[in-house]
C-alpha cells in the first residue's frame, strides 16, 4: 500500500527511495511476521513478536476466585518492542499522509513552521492517546485512589496485561522516533533538540519498566502527557491561526488550569495547618490540670491526727534500773 504520492521514481535503494517508500517496506516486514503465525514451524517464533511474553498464573488464597494472569519482563520483550515499533512507523505515516499533509497544503506554511507543525501534530496525537490509556489503567487498578499501591509489596515484579502492554507500546513509540528523524527529513538544527527529549523518554520509561517502578511511572506519565498535550495543541493553534485568537484561548486555558491547581494546593495546605493548630491546642488543654491538689502539711512534734507518737521505738514505760 502506498502512503505518499510519488511524482518521480528515484533509483532503487537510494536515500530518496527509502524515504518515500519506508512505510510500504515496514508494512511488508510486519505482514511477513504476521504470516509466520500460519505455519507451525514459524508460529513459535512469530508469536514471540506479536504477543506479550512471560505470563505467570497466580492463584489467590480464596478457592472460589479465579486465577489471575500476571506478567513479568525479560529479554524476549525486545522482539515484541521491535514489532510494535514497526506498527508505530506505519501509524506515523498514516497520520502524516491523511491528516497533517492535507492541513499543511491548506495552511501554506513555511518550511520552518511546516516541520514544527508536523512534530507537534504527531506528538499531540500520541499524547492524547497515551493520556486516555494511562488514565483508564490508573482508574481500573485503583492506583489513583489508593496511593499505597506505589510502595506496598515492592519490588512489584508482576504486572497486569494492560500495564505491560502500555510500557511495550511506550518504549516502541519513542524508539521509532529515532529513525523518523531520517524518514521525515528533519533539519540538522532541529535534530539535537528532538534527539535529546527522545533519549530522555526512552531511558526513563525503560528504567521504570526494568526497575519494577511501573506503578510510579504510570502515575507520573499520565499528568506529564496532559501538560505536553496542552503545549503541542497550543503550538498547532499558533501555526494554524493567523490572528492568534485560538492560541490566546489555549494560553488562557493553561493559565486557568495552573491557577486552579495553585488554589487547590493553597486550600490543602491551609486545611492541614488548621488541623495541626487544633491538634496542638487540644494537647495543651489535656496536659494542663484544672486544679492542683493540696499538699498535707507535716505535724509538729511527731504528732499525726492529734496523737503524739514517740520519736523512738522504746516503750513509754520507764526502764528498770540495772542491778549494781
PDB file of C-alpha atoms in Angstrom:
ATOM      1  CA  UNK A   1       0.000   0.000   0.000  1.00  0.00           C
ATOM      2  CA  UNK A   2       1.261   3.477  -0.813  1.00  0.00           C
ATOM      3  CA  UNK A   3       1.143   6.252   1.736  1.00  0.00           C
ATOM      4  CA  UNK A   4       2.649   9.016  -0.413  1.00  0.00           C
ATOM      5  CA  UNK A   5       2.049  10.180  -3.954  1.00  0.00           C
ATOM      6  CA  UNK A   6       5.277   9.965  -5.906  1.00  0.00           C
ATOM      7  CA  UNK A   7       5.830  12.135  -8.976  1.00  0.00           C
ATOM      8  CA  UNK A   8       9.221  10.683  -9.830  1.00  0.00           C
ATOM      9  CA  UNK A   9      10.589   7.244  -9.207  1.00  0.00           C
ATOM     10  CA  UNK A  10      14.044   7.610  -7.617  1.00  0.00           C
ATOM     11  CA  UNK A  11      16.702   4.911  -8.060  1.00  0.00           C
ATOM     12  CA  UNK A  12      16.033   1.726  -6.125  1.00  0.00           C
ATOM     13  CA  UNK A  13      17.614   1.571  -2.645  1.00  0.00           C
ATOM     14  CA  UNK A  14      18.669   5.219  -2.831  1.00  0.00           C
ATOM     15  CA  UNK A  15      18.080   7.559   0.110  1.00  0.00           C
ATOM     16  CA  UNK A  16      15.110   9.182  -1.581  1.00  0.00           C
ATOM     17  CA  UNK A  17      13.620   5.800  -2.466  1.00  0.00           C
ATOM     18  CA  UNK A  18      13.861   4.580   1.142  1.00  0.00           C
ATOM     19  CA  UNK A  19      12.356   7.812   2.484  1.00  0.00           C
ATOM     20  CA  UNK A  20       9.431   7.755   0.058  1.00  0.00           C
ATOM     21  CA  UNK A  21       8.693   4.042   0.444  1.00  0.00           C
ATOM     22  CA  UNK A  22       9.690   3.379   4.061  1.00  0.00           C
ATOM     23  CA  UNK A  23       6.064   2.894   5.141  1.00  0.00           C
ATOM     24  CA  UNK A  24       5.483   0.291   2.411  1.00  0.00           C
ATOM     25  CA  UNK A  25       8.694  -1.538   3.302  1.00  0.00           C
ATOM     26  CA  UNK A  26       7.853  -1.607   7.011  1.00  0.00           C
ATOM     27  CA  UNK A  27       4.319  -2.815   6.224  1.00  0.00           C
ATOM     28  CA  UNK A  28       5.720  -5.723   4.223  1.00  0.00           C
ATOM     29  CA  UNK A  29       8.010  -6.683   7.102  1.00  0.00           C
ATOM     30  CA  UNK A  30       5.103  -6.600   9.562  1.00  0.00           C
ATOM     31  CA  UNK A  31       2.995  -8.725   7.203  1.00  0.00           C
ATOM     32  CA  UNK A  32       5.774 -11.321   6.967  1.00  0.00           C
ATOM     33  CA  UNK A  33       5.815 -11.621  10.764  1.00  0.00           C
ATOM     34  CA  UNK A  34       2.029 -11.995  10.832  1.00  0.00           C
ATOM     35  CA  UNK A  35       2.134 -14.649   8.094  1.00  0.00           C
ATOM     36  CA  UNK A  36       4.506 -16.624  10.292  1.00  0.00           C
ATOM     37  CA  UNK A  37       1.558 -17.458  12.527  1.00  0.00           C
ATOM     38  CA  UNK A  38       0.015 -19.557   9.770  1.00  0.00           C
ATOM     39  CA  UNK A  39       2.718 -22.227   9.803  1.00  0.00           C
ATOM     40  CA  UNK A  40       3.510 -24.492  12.721  1.00  0.00           C
ATOM     41  CA  UNK A  41       7.266 -24.265  12.191  1.00  0.00           C
ATOM     42  CA  UNK A  42       7.423 -20.487  12.339  1.00  0.00           C
ATOM     43  CA  UNK A  43       4.474 -19.871  14.666  1.00  0.00           C
ATOM     44  CA  UNK A  44       6.512 -20.224  17.865  1.00  0.00           C
ATOM     45  CA  UNK A  45       8.902 -17.530  16.598  1.00  0.00           C
ATOM     46  CA  UNK A  46       6.250 -15.214  15.198  1.00  0.00           C
ATOM     47  CA  UNK A  47       4.157 -15.289  18.353  1.00  0.00           C
ATOM     48  CA  UNK A  48       7.163 -14.011  20.285  1.00  0.00           C
ATOM     49  CA  UNK A  49       6.969 -10.776  18.257  1.00  0.00           C
ATOM     50  CA  UNK A  50       3.214 -10.244  18.446  1.00  0.00           C
ATOM     51  CA  UNK A  51       2.006 -11.379  21.867  1.00  0.00           C
ATOM     52  CA  UNK A  52       3.145 -10.291  25.322  1.00  0.00           C
ATOM     53  CA  UNK A  53       5.594 -12.763  26.848  1.00  0.00           C
ATOM     54  CA  UNK A  54       6.367 -14.088  30.353  1.00  0.00           C
ATOM     55  CA  UNK A  55       2.887 -14.984  31.501  1.00  0.00           C
ATOM     56  CA  UNK A  56       2.564 -16.045  35.160  1.00  0.00           C
ATOM     57  CA  UNK A  57      -0.637 -17.552  36.579  1.00  0.00           C
ATOM     58  CA  UNK A  58      -1.204 -16.578  40.188  1.00  0.00           C
ATOM     59  CA  UNK A  59      -3.729 -18.446  42.317  1.00  0.00           C
ATOM     60  CA  UNK A  60      -5.335 -16.412  45.087  1.00  0.00           C
ATOM     61  CA  UNK A  61      -5.905 -17.665  48.618  1.00  0.00           C
ATOM     62  CA  UNK A  62      -9.651 -17.815  48.056  1.00  0.00           C
ATOM     63  CA  UNK A  63     -10.521 -21.098  46.348  1.00  0.00           C
ATOM     64  CA  UNK A  64     -13.662 -19.689  44.753  1.00  0.00           C
ATOM     65  CA  UNK A  65     -11.832 -16.882  42.949  1.00  0.00           C
ATOM     66  CA  UNK A  66     -10.398 -17.493  39.501  1.00  0.00           C
ATOM     67  CA  UNK A  67      -6.610 -17.462  38.910  1.00  0.00           C
ATOM     68  CA  UNK A  68      -5.117 -14.155  37.776  1.00  0.00           C
ATOM     69  CA  UNK A  69      -2.802 -13.864  34.773  1.00  0.00           C
ATOM     70  CA  UNK A  70       0.149 -11.597  35.504  1.00  0.00           C
ATOM     71  CA  UNK A  71       3.281 -10.778  33.513  1.00  0.00           C
ATOM     72  CA  UNK A  72       6.978 -10.202  34.084  1.00  0.00           C
ATOM     73  CA  UNK A  73       9.655  -8.691  31.880  1.00  0.00           C
ATOM     74  CA  UNK A  74      12.511 -10.486  30.131  1.00  0.00           C
ATOM     75  CA  UNK A  75      14.795 -10.480  27.081  1.00  0.00           C
ATOM     76  CA  UNK A  76      12.031 -11.682  24.744  1.00  0.00           C
ATOM     77  CA  UNK A  77      10.331  -8.314  25.196  1.00  0.00           C
ATOM     78  CA  UNK A  78      12.896  -6.899  22.752  1.00  0.00           C
ATOM     79  CA  UNK A  79      11.190  -8.808  19.919  1.00  0.00           C
ATOM     80  CA  UNK A  80       7.755  -7.536  20.989  1.00  0.00           C
ATOM     81  CA  UNK A  81       9.044  -3.964  21.144  1.00  0.00           C
ATOM     82  CA  UNK A  82      10.510  -4.352  17.646  1.00  0.00           C
ATOM     83  CA  UNK A  83       7.199  -5.481  16.162  1.00  0.00           C
ATOM     84  CA  UNK A  84       5.229  -2.630  17.689  1.00  0.00           C
ATOM     85  CA  UNK A  85       7.967  -0.240  16.590  1.00  0.00           C
ATOM     86  CA  UNK A  86       7.027  -1.259  13.043  1.00  0.00           C
ATOM     87  CA  UNK A  87       3.368  -0.605  13.833  1.00  0.00           C
ATOM     88  CA  UNK A  88       4.286   2.835  15.186  1.00  0.00           C
ATOM     89  CA  UNK A  89       6.102   3.679  11.936  1.00  0.00           C
ATOM     90  CA  UNK A  90       3.028   2.688   9.916  1.00  0.00           C
ATOM     91  CA  UNK A  91       0.676   4.750  12.108  1.00  0.00           C
ATOM     92  CA  UNK A  92       3.065   7.682  11.905  1.00  0.00           C
ATOM     93  CA  UNK A  93       2.910   7.552   8.111  1.00  0.00           C
ATOM     94  CA  UNK A  94      -0.890   7.310   8.129  1.00  0.00           C
ATOM     95  CA  UNK A  95      -1.290  10.387  10.350  1.00  0.00           C
ATOM     96  CA  UNK A  96       1.216  12.293   8.257  1.00  0.00           C
ATOM     97  CA  UNK A  97      -0.360  11.386   4.921  1.00  0.00           C
ATOM     98  CA  UNK A  98      -4.077  11.671   5.660  1.00  0.00           C
ATOM     99  CA  UNK A  99      -4.178  14.422   8.307  1.00  0.00           C
ATOM    100  CA  UNK A 100      -1.093  16.598   8.593  1.00  0.00           C
ATOM    101  CA  UNK A 101      -0.156  16.851   4.921  1.00  0.00           C
ATOM    102  CA  UNK A 102      -3.695  17.884   3.999  1.00  0.00           C
ATOM    103  CA  UNK A 103      -3.661  20.575   6.679  1.00  0.00           C
ATOM    104  CA  UNK A 104      -0.257  21.804   5.516  1.00  0.00           C
ATOM    105  CA  UNK A 105      -1.480  22.221   1.935  1.00  0.00           C
ATOM    106  CA  UNK A 106      -4.383  24.338   3.140  1.00  0.00           C
ATOM    107  CA  UNK A 107      -2.335  26.472   5.540  1.00  0.00           C
ATOM    108  CA  UNK A 108       0.612  27.166   3.176  1.00  0.00           C
ATOM    109  CA  UNK A 109       3.191  27.156   5.973  1.00  0.00           C
ATOM    110  CA  UNK A 110       6.871  27.933   5.574  1.00  0.00           C
ATOM    111  CA  UNK A 111       9.490  25.186   5.823  1.00  0.00           C
ATOM    112  CA  UNK A 112      10.315  26.041   9.429  1.00  0.00           C
ATOM    113  CA  UNK A 113       6.685  26.117  10.536  1.00  0.00           C
ATOM    114  CA  UNK A 114       5.949  23.075   8.399  1.00  0.00           C
ATOM    115  CA  UNK A 115       8.492  20.963  10.324  1.00  0.00           C
ATOM    116  CA  UNK A 116       7.296  22.175  13.747  1.00  0.00           C
ATOM    117  CA  UNK A 117       3.663  21.704  12.765  1.00  0.00           C
ATOM    118  CA  UNK A 118       4.317  18.076  11.788  1.00  0.00           C
ATOM    119  CA  UNK A 119       6.233  17.448  15.009  1.00  0.00           C
ATOM    120  CA  UNK A 120       3.505  18.911  17.217  1.00  0.00           C
ATOM    121  CA  UNK A 121       0.768  17.128  15.264  1.00  0.00           C
ATOM    122  CA  UNK A 122       2.362  13.712  15.707  1.00  0.00           C
ATOM    123  CA  UNK A 123       3.153  14.272  19.383  1.00  0.00           C
ATOM    124  CA  UNK A 124      -0.271  15.715  20.173  1.00  0.00           C
ATOM    125  CA  UNK A 125      -1.970  12.605  18.760  1.00  0.00           C
ATOM    126  CA  UNK A 126       0.357  10.337  20.731  1.00  0.00           C
ATOM    127  CA  UNK A 127      -0.014  12.301  23.988  1.00  0.00           C
ATOM    128  CA  UNK A 128      -3.801  12.318  23.713  1.00  0.00           C
ATOM    129  CA  UNK A 129      -3.989   8.569  23.147  1.00  0.00           C
ATOM    130  CA  UNK A 130      -1.438   7.784  25.884  1.00  0.00           C
ATOM    131  CA  UNK A 131      -3.100  10.088  28.412  1.00  0.00           C
ATOM    132  CA  UNK A 132      -6.512   8.458  27.923  1.00  0.00           C
ATOM    133  CA  UNK A 133      -4.985   4.976  28.044  1.00  0.00           C
ATOM    134  CA  UNK A 134      -2.913   5.760  31.146  1.00  0.00           C
ATOM    135  CA  UNK A 135      -5.888   7.254  33.000  1.00  0.00           C
ATOM    136  CA  UNK A 136      -8.007   4.202  32.215  1.00  0.00           C
ATOM    137  CA  UNK A 137      -5.313   1.927  33.678  1.00  0.00           C
ATOM    138  CA  UNK A 138      -4.941   4.093  36.789  1.00  0.00           C
ATOM    139  CA  UNK A 139      -8.704   4.014  37.314  1.00  0.00           C
ATOM    140  CA  UNK A 140      -9.032   0.273  36.731  1.00  0.00           C
ATOM    141  CA  UNK A 141      -6.129  -0.647  39.021  1.00  0.00           C
ATOM    142  CA  UNK A 142      -7.051   1.888  41.757  1.00  0.00           C
ATOM    143  CA  UNK A 143      -3.578   3.452  41.630  1.00  0.00           C
ATOM    144  CA  UNK A 144      -5.004   6.968  41.869  1.00  0.00           C
ATOM    145  CA  UNK A 145      -7.467   6.353  44.716  1.00  0.00           C
ATOM    146  CA  UNK A 146      -5.101   4.188  46.776  1.00  0.00           C
ATOM    147  CA  UNK A 147      -1.571   5.656  46.618  1.00  0.00           C
ATOM    148  CA  UNK A 148      -0.230   3.000  48.998  1.00  0.00           C
ATOM    149  CA  UNK A 149      -0.006   0.689  45.968  1.00  0.00           C
ATOM    150  CA  UNK A 150       3.072   2.680  44.946  1.00  0.00           C
ATOM    151  CA  UNK A 151       5.228   1.251  47.743  1.00  0.00           C
ATOM    152  CA  UNK A 152       3.372  -1.690  49.255  1.00  0.00           C
ATOM    153  CA  UNK A 153       4.886  -5.023  48.288  1.00  0.00           C
ATOM    154  CA  UNK A 154       7.870  -3.539  46.432  1.00  0.00           C
ATOM    155  CA  UNK A 155       9.504  -4.783  44.262  1.00  0.00           C
ATOM    156  CA  UNK A 156       6.458  -5.114  42.029  1.00  0.00           C
ATOM    157  CA  UNK A 157       7.736  -7.877  39.783  1.00  0.00           C
ATOM    158  CA  UNK A 158       4.299  -8.752  38.361  1.00  0.00           C
ATOM    159  CA  UNK A 159       2.128  -6.643  36.076  1.00  0.00           C
ATOM    160  CA  UNK A 160      -1.322  -6.973  34.627  1.00  0.00           C
ATOM    161  CA  UNK A 161      -1.646  -7.225  30.861  1.00  0.00           C
ATOM    162  CA  UNK A 162      -2.668  -3.602  30.305  1.00  0.00           C
ATOM    163  CA  UNK A 163       0.294  -2.231  32.273  1.00  0.00           C
ATOM    164  CA  UNK A 164       2.857  -4.351  30.446  1.00  0.00           C
ATOM    165  CA  UNK A 165       1.366  -3.686  27.029  1.00  0.00           C
ATOM    166  CA  UNK A 166       1.292   0.036  27.820  1.00  0.00           C
ATOM    167  CA  UNK A 167       5.011   0.050  28.549  1.00  0.00           C
ATOM    168  CA  UNK A 168       5.800  -2.065  25.485  1.00  0.00           C
ATOM    169  CA  UNK A 169       3.963   0.432  23.280  1.00  0.00           C
ATOM    170  CA  UNK A 170       5.572   3.422  25.007  1.00  0.00           C
ATOM    171  CA  UNK A 171       9.086   2.112  24.506  1.00  0.00           C
ATOM    172  CA  UNK A 172       8.298   1.123  20.915  1.00  0.00           C
ATOM    173  CA  UNK A 173       6.925   4.569  20.074  1.00  0.00           C
ATOM    174  CA  UNK A 174       9.899   6.511  21.399  1.00  0.00           C
ATOM    175  CA  UNK A 175      12.337   4.128  19.715  1.00  0.00           C
ATOM    176  CA  UNK A 176      10.508   4.551  16.411  1.00  0.00           C
ATOM    177  CA  UNK A 177      11.034   8.311  16.709  1.00  0.00           C
ATOM    178  CA  UNK A 178      14.776   7.802  16.143  1.00  0.00           C
ATOM    179  CA  UNK A 179      14.540   6.522  12.521  1.00  0.00           C
ATOM    180  CA  UNK A 180      11.727   9.014  11.891  1.00  0.00           C
ATOM    181  CA  UNK A 181      14.328  11.786  12.170  1.00  0.00           C
ATOM    182  CA  UNK A 182      15.733  10.362   8.937  1.00  0.00           C
ATOM    183  CA  UNK A 183      12.443   9.437   7.281  1.00  0.00           C
ATOM    184  CA  UNK A 184      10.889  12.876   7.884  1.00  0.00           C
ATOM    185  CA  UNK A 185      14.000  14.776   6.744  1.00  0.00           C
ATOM    186  CA  UNK A 186      14.265  16.733   9.969  1.00  0.00           C
ATOM    187  CA  UNK A 187      16.530  19.761   9.678  1.00  0.00           C
ATOM    188  CA  UNK A 188      20.013  19.451  11.136  1.00  0.00           C
ATOM    189  CA  UNK A 189      19.463  22.292  13.608  1.00  0.00           C
ATOM    190  CA  UNK A 190      16.342  20.542  14.993  1.00  0.00           C
ATOM    191  CA  UNK A 191      17.918  17.076  15.372  1.00  0.00           C
ATOM    192  CA  UNK A 192      19.824  17.716  18.676  1.00  0.00           C
ATOM    193  CA  UNK A 193      16.713  19.086  20.389  1.00  0.00           C
ATOM    194  CA  UNK A 194      14.484  16.218  19.303  1.00  0.00           C
ATOM    195  CA  UNK A 195      17.175  13.629  19.934  1.00  0.00           C
ATOM    196  CA  UNK A 196      17.572  14.979  23.479  1.00  0.00           C
ATOM    197  CA  UNK A 197      13.968  14.520  24.608  1.00  0.00           C
ATOM    198  CA  UNK A 198      13.550  11.228  22.715  1.00  0.00           C
ATOM    199  CA  UNK A 199      16.509   9.705  24.563  1.00  0.00           C
ATOM    200  CA  UNK A 200      15.207  11.048  27.878  1.00  0.00           C
ATOM    201  CA  UNK A 201      11.841   9.350  27.324  1.00  0.00           C
ATOM    202  CA  UNK A 202      13.467   6.056  26.296  1.00  0.00           C
ATOM    203  CA  UNK A 203      15.804   5.987  29.301  1.00  0.00           C
ATOM    204  CA  UNK A 204      13.202   6.934  31.918  1.00  0.00           C
ATOM    205  CA  UNK A 205      10.378   4.715  30.648  1.00  0.00           C
ATOM    206  CA  UNK A 206      12.692   1.736  30.154  1.00  0.00           C
ATOM    207  CA  UNK A 207      14.201   2.335  33.590  1.00  0.00           C
ATOM    208  CA  UNK A 208      10.772   2.360  35.243  1.00  0.00           C
ATOM    209  CA  UNK A 209       9.897  -0.856  33.403  1.00  0.00           C
ATOM    210  CA  UNK A 210      13.100  -2.739  34.245  1.00  0.00           C
ATOM    211  CA  UNK A 211      13.445  -1.494  37.846  1.00  0.00           C
ATOM    212  CA  UNK A 212       9.882  -2.593  38.731  1.00  0.00           C
ATOM    213  CA  UNK A 213       8.716   1.019  39.103  1.00  0.00           C
ATOM    214  CA  UNK A 214       5.905   0.680  36.572  1.00  0.00           C
ATOM    215  CA  UNK A 215       3.261   1.883  39.055  1.00  0.00           C
ATOM    216  CA  UNK A 216       5.152   5.072  39.846  1.00  0.00           C
ATOM    217  CA  UNK A 217       5.911   5.544  36.154  1.00  0.00           C
ATOM    218  CA  UNK A 218       2.211   5.401  35.271  1.00  0.00           C
ATOM    219  CA  UNK A 219       1.304   7.937  37.944  1.00  0.00           C
ATOM    220  CA  UNK A 220       3.977  10.326  36.649  1.00  0.00           C
ATOM    221  CA  UNK A 221       3.409   9.798  32.922  1.00  0.00           C
ATOM    222  CA  UNK A 222      -0.328  10.497  32.852  1.00  0.00           C
ATOM    223  CA  UNK A 223      -0.220  14.111  34.167  1.00  0.00           C
ATOM    224  CA  UNK A 224       3.001  14.780  32.251  1.00  0.00           C
ATOM    225  CA  UNK A 225       1.383  13.730  28.987  1.00  0.00           C
ATOM    226  CA  UNK A 226      -1.558  16.037  29.725  1.00  0.00           C
ATOM    227  CA  UNK A 227       0.781  19.014  30.082  1.00  0.00           C
ATOM    228  CA  UNK A 228       2.630  18.071  26.885  1.00  0.00           C
ATOM    229  CA  UNK A 229      -0.704  17.693  25.085  1.00  0.00           C
ATOM    230  CA  UNK A 230      -1.715  21.238  26.023  1.00  0.00           C
ATOM    231  CA  UNK A 231       1.660  22.572  24.910  1.00  0.00           C
ATOM    232  CA  UNK A 232       1.612  20.958  21.465  1.00  0.00           C
ATOM    233  CA  UNK A 233      -2.064  21.797  20.988  1.00  0.00           C
ATOM    234  CA  UNK A 234      -1.198  25.452  21.604  1.00  0.00           C
ATOM    235  CA  UNK A 235       1.605  25.190  19.018  1.00  0.00           C
ATOM    236  CA  UNK A 236      -0.826  23.763  16.471  1.00  0.00           C
ATOM    237  CA  UNK A 237      -3.244  26.619  17.115  1.00  0.00           C
ATOM    238  CA  UNK A 238      -0.391  29.101  16.863  1.00  0.00           C
ATOM    239  CA  UNK A 239       0.708  27.835  13.439  1.00  0.00           C
ATOM    240  CA  UNK A 240      -2.811  27.403  12.061  1.00  0.00           C
ATOM    241  CA  UNK A 241      -4.330  30.691  13.259  1.00  0.00           C
ATOM    242  CA  UNK A 242      -3.049  33.860  11.645  1.00  0.00           C
ATOM    243  CA  UNK A 243      -4.826  36.174  14.071  1.00  0.00           C
ATOM    244  CA  UNK A 244      -3.547  34.157  17.063  1.00  0.00           C
ATOM    245  CA  UNK A 245      -7.039  34.101  18.605  1.00  0.00           C
ATOM    246  CA  UNK A 246      -7.049  30.347  19.163  1.00  0.00           C
ATOM    247  CA  UNK A 247      -3.514  30.497  20.615  1.00  0.00           C
ATOM    248  CA  UNK A 248      -4.598  33.176  23.165  1.00  0.00           C
ATOM    249  CA  UNK A 249      -7.620  30.983  24.080  1.00  0.00           C
ATOM    250  CA  UNK A 250      -5.355  27.966  24.655  1.00  0.00           C
ATOM    251  CA  UNK A 251      -2.967  30.116  26.710  1.00  0.00           C
ATOM    252  CA  UNK A 252      -5.876  31.319  28.848  1.00  0.00           C
ATOM    253  CA  UNK A 253      -6.957  27.706  29.401  1.00  0.00           C
ATOM    254  CA  UNK A 254      -3.431  26.795  30.528  1.00  0.00           C
ATOM    255  CA  UNK A 255      -3.296  29.784  32.892  1.00  0.00           C
ATOM    256  CA  UNK A 256      -6.689  28.942  34.368  1.00  0.00           C
ATOM    257  CA  UNK A 257      -5.615  25.334  34.864  1.00  0.00           C
ATOM    258  CA  UNK A 258      -2.458  26.437  36.660  1.00  0.00           C
ATOM    259  CA  UNK A 259      -4.428  28.901  38.803  1.00  0.00           C
ATOM    260  CA  UNK A 260      -6.943  26.207  39.757  1.00  0.00           C
ATOM    261  CA  UNK A 261      -4.155  23.800  40.722  1.00  0.00           C
ATOM    262  CA  UNK A 262      -2.487  26.513  42.821  1.00  0.00           C
ATOM    263  CA  UNK A 263      -5.802  27.316  44.527  1.00  0.00           C
ATOM    264  CA  UNK A 264      -6.325  23.648  45.381  1.00  0.00           C
ATOM    265  CA  UNK A 265      -2.779  23.406  46.728  1.00  0.00           C
ATOM    266  CA  UNK A 266      -3.165  26.510  48.922  1.00  0.00           C
ATOM    267  CA  UNK A 267      -6.503  25.301  50.305  1.00  0.00           C
ATOM    268  CA  UNK A 268      -4.996  21.911  51.080  1.00  0.00           C
ATOM    269  CA  UNK A 269      -2.072  23.470  52.935  1.00  0.00           C
ATOM    270  CA  UNK A 270      -4.359  25.803  54.893  1.00  0.00           C
ATOM    271  CA  UNK A 271      -6.572  22.894  55.876  1.00  0.00           C
ATOM    272  CA  UNK A 272      -3.586  20.912  57.112  1.00  0.00           C
ATOM    273  CA  UNK A 273      -2.326  23.954  59.031  1.00  0.00           C
ATOM    274  CA  UNK A 274      -5.706  24.431  60.759  1.00  0.00           C
ATOM    275  CA  UNK A 275      -5.872  20.748  61.694  1.00  0.00           C
ATOM    276  CA  UNK A 276      -2.353  20.914  63.108  1.00  0.00           C
ATOM    277  CA  UNK A 277      -3.192  24.039  65.148  1.00  0.00           C
ATOM    278  CA  UNK A 278      -6.340  22.426  66.558  1.00  0.00           C
ATOM    279  CA  UNK A 279      -4.423  19.272  67.499  1.00  0.00           C
ATOM    280  CA  UNK A 280      -1.755  21.312  69.290  1.00  0.00           C
ATOM    281  CA  UNK A 281      -4.378  23.315  71.181  1.00  0.00           C
ATOM    282  CA  UNK A 282      -6.235  20.175  72.280  1.00  0.00           C
ATOM    283  CA  UNK A 283      -2.996  18.607  73.508  1.00  0.00           C
ATOM    284  CA  UNK A 284      -2.184  21.677  75.620  1.00  0.00           C
ATOM    285  CA  UNK A 285      -5.632  21.615  77.201  1.00  0.00           C
ATOM    286  CA  UNK A 286      -5.272  17.932  78.037  1.00  0.00           C
ATOM    287  CA  UNK A 287      -1.873  18.439  79.695  1.00  0.00           C
ATOM    288  CA  UNK A 288      -2.753  21.476  81.869  1.00  0.00           C
ATOM    289  CA  UNK A 289      -4.763  20.296  85.020  1.00  0.00           C
ATOM    290  CA  UNK A 290      -7.900  22.119  86.102  1.00  0.00           C
ATOM    291  CA  UNK A 291      -6.971  22.382  89.834  1.00  0.00           C
ATOM    292  CA  UNK A 292      -3.838  21.436  91.736  1.00  0.00           C
ATOM    293  CA  UNK A 293      -4.263  19.048  94.760  1.00  0.00           C
ATOM    294  CA  UNK A 294      -3.430  20.497  98.220  1.00  0.00           C
ATOM    295  CA  UNK A 295      -0.414  19.002  99.917  1.00  0.00           C
ATOM    296  CA  UNK A 296      -0.820  17.698 103.537  1.00  0.00           C
ATOM    297  CA  UNK A 297       1.183  19.769 105.965  1.00  0.00           C
ATOM    298  CA  UNK A 298       3.542  17.826 108.263  1.00  0.00           C
ATOM    299  CA  UNK A 299       2.629  17.746 112.004  1.00  0.00           C
ATOM    300  CA  UNK A 300       4.919  19.230 114.529  1.00  0.00           C
ATOM    301  CA  UNK A 301       6.488  17.230 117.298  1.00  0.00           C
ATOM    302  CA  UNK A 302       5.776  13.934 115.673  1.00  0.00           C
ATOM    303  CA  UNK A 303       2.037  14.314 116.093  1.00  0.00           C
ATOM    304  CA  UNK A 304      -0.222  12.898 113.471  1.00  0.00           C
ATOM    305  CA  UNK A 305      -4.011  13.148 113.561  1.00  0.00           C
ATOM    306  CA  UNK A 306      -3.863  14.570 117.111  1.00  0.00           C
ATOM    307  CA  UNK A 307      -1.966  11.576 118.548  1.00  0.00           C
ATOM    308  CA  UNK A 308       1.545  12.106 119.787  1.00  0.00           C
ATOM    309  CA  UNK A 309       3.940   9.378 118.646  1.00  0.00           C
ATOM    310  CA  UNK A 310       7.224   8.700 120.329  1.00  0.00           C
ATOM    311  CA  UNK A 311      10.337   9.510 118.372  1.00  0.00           C
ATOM    312  CA  UNK A 312      11.899   6.152 119.035  1.00  0.00           C
ATOM    313  CA  UNK A 313      10.676   2.593 119.315  1.00  0.00           C
ATOM    314  CA  UNK A 314      11.214   2.371 123.107  1.00  0.00           C
ATOM    315  CA  UNK A 315       8.307   1.607 125.367  1.00  0.00           C
ATOM    316  CA  UNK A 316       6.800   4.564 127.253  1.00  0.00           C
ATOM    317  CA  UNK A 317       7.336   2.663 130.459  1.00  0.00           C
ATOM    318  CA  UNK A 318      10.416   3.601 132.415  1.00  0.00           C
ATOM    319  CA  UNK A 319      13.253   1.190 132.040  1.00  0.00           C
ATOM    320  CA  UNK A 320      14.233  -0.772 135.087  1.00  0.00           C
ATOM    321  CA  UNK A 321      17.473   0.206 136.616  1.00  0.00           C
ATOM    322  CA  UNK A 322      20.139  -2.344 136.243  1.00  0.00           C
ATOM    323  CA  UNK A 323      21.170  -4.074 139.473  1.00  0.00           C
ATOM    324  CA  UNK A 324      24.523  -2.929 140.633  1.00  0.00           C
TER     325      UNK A 324
END
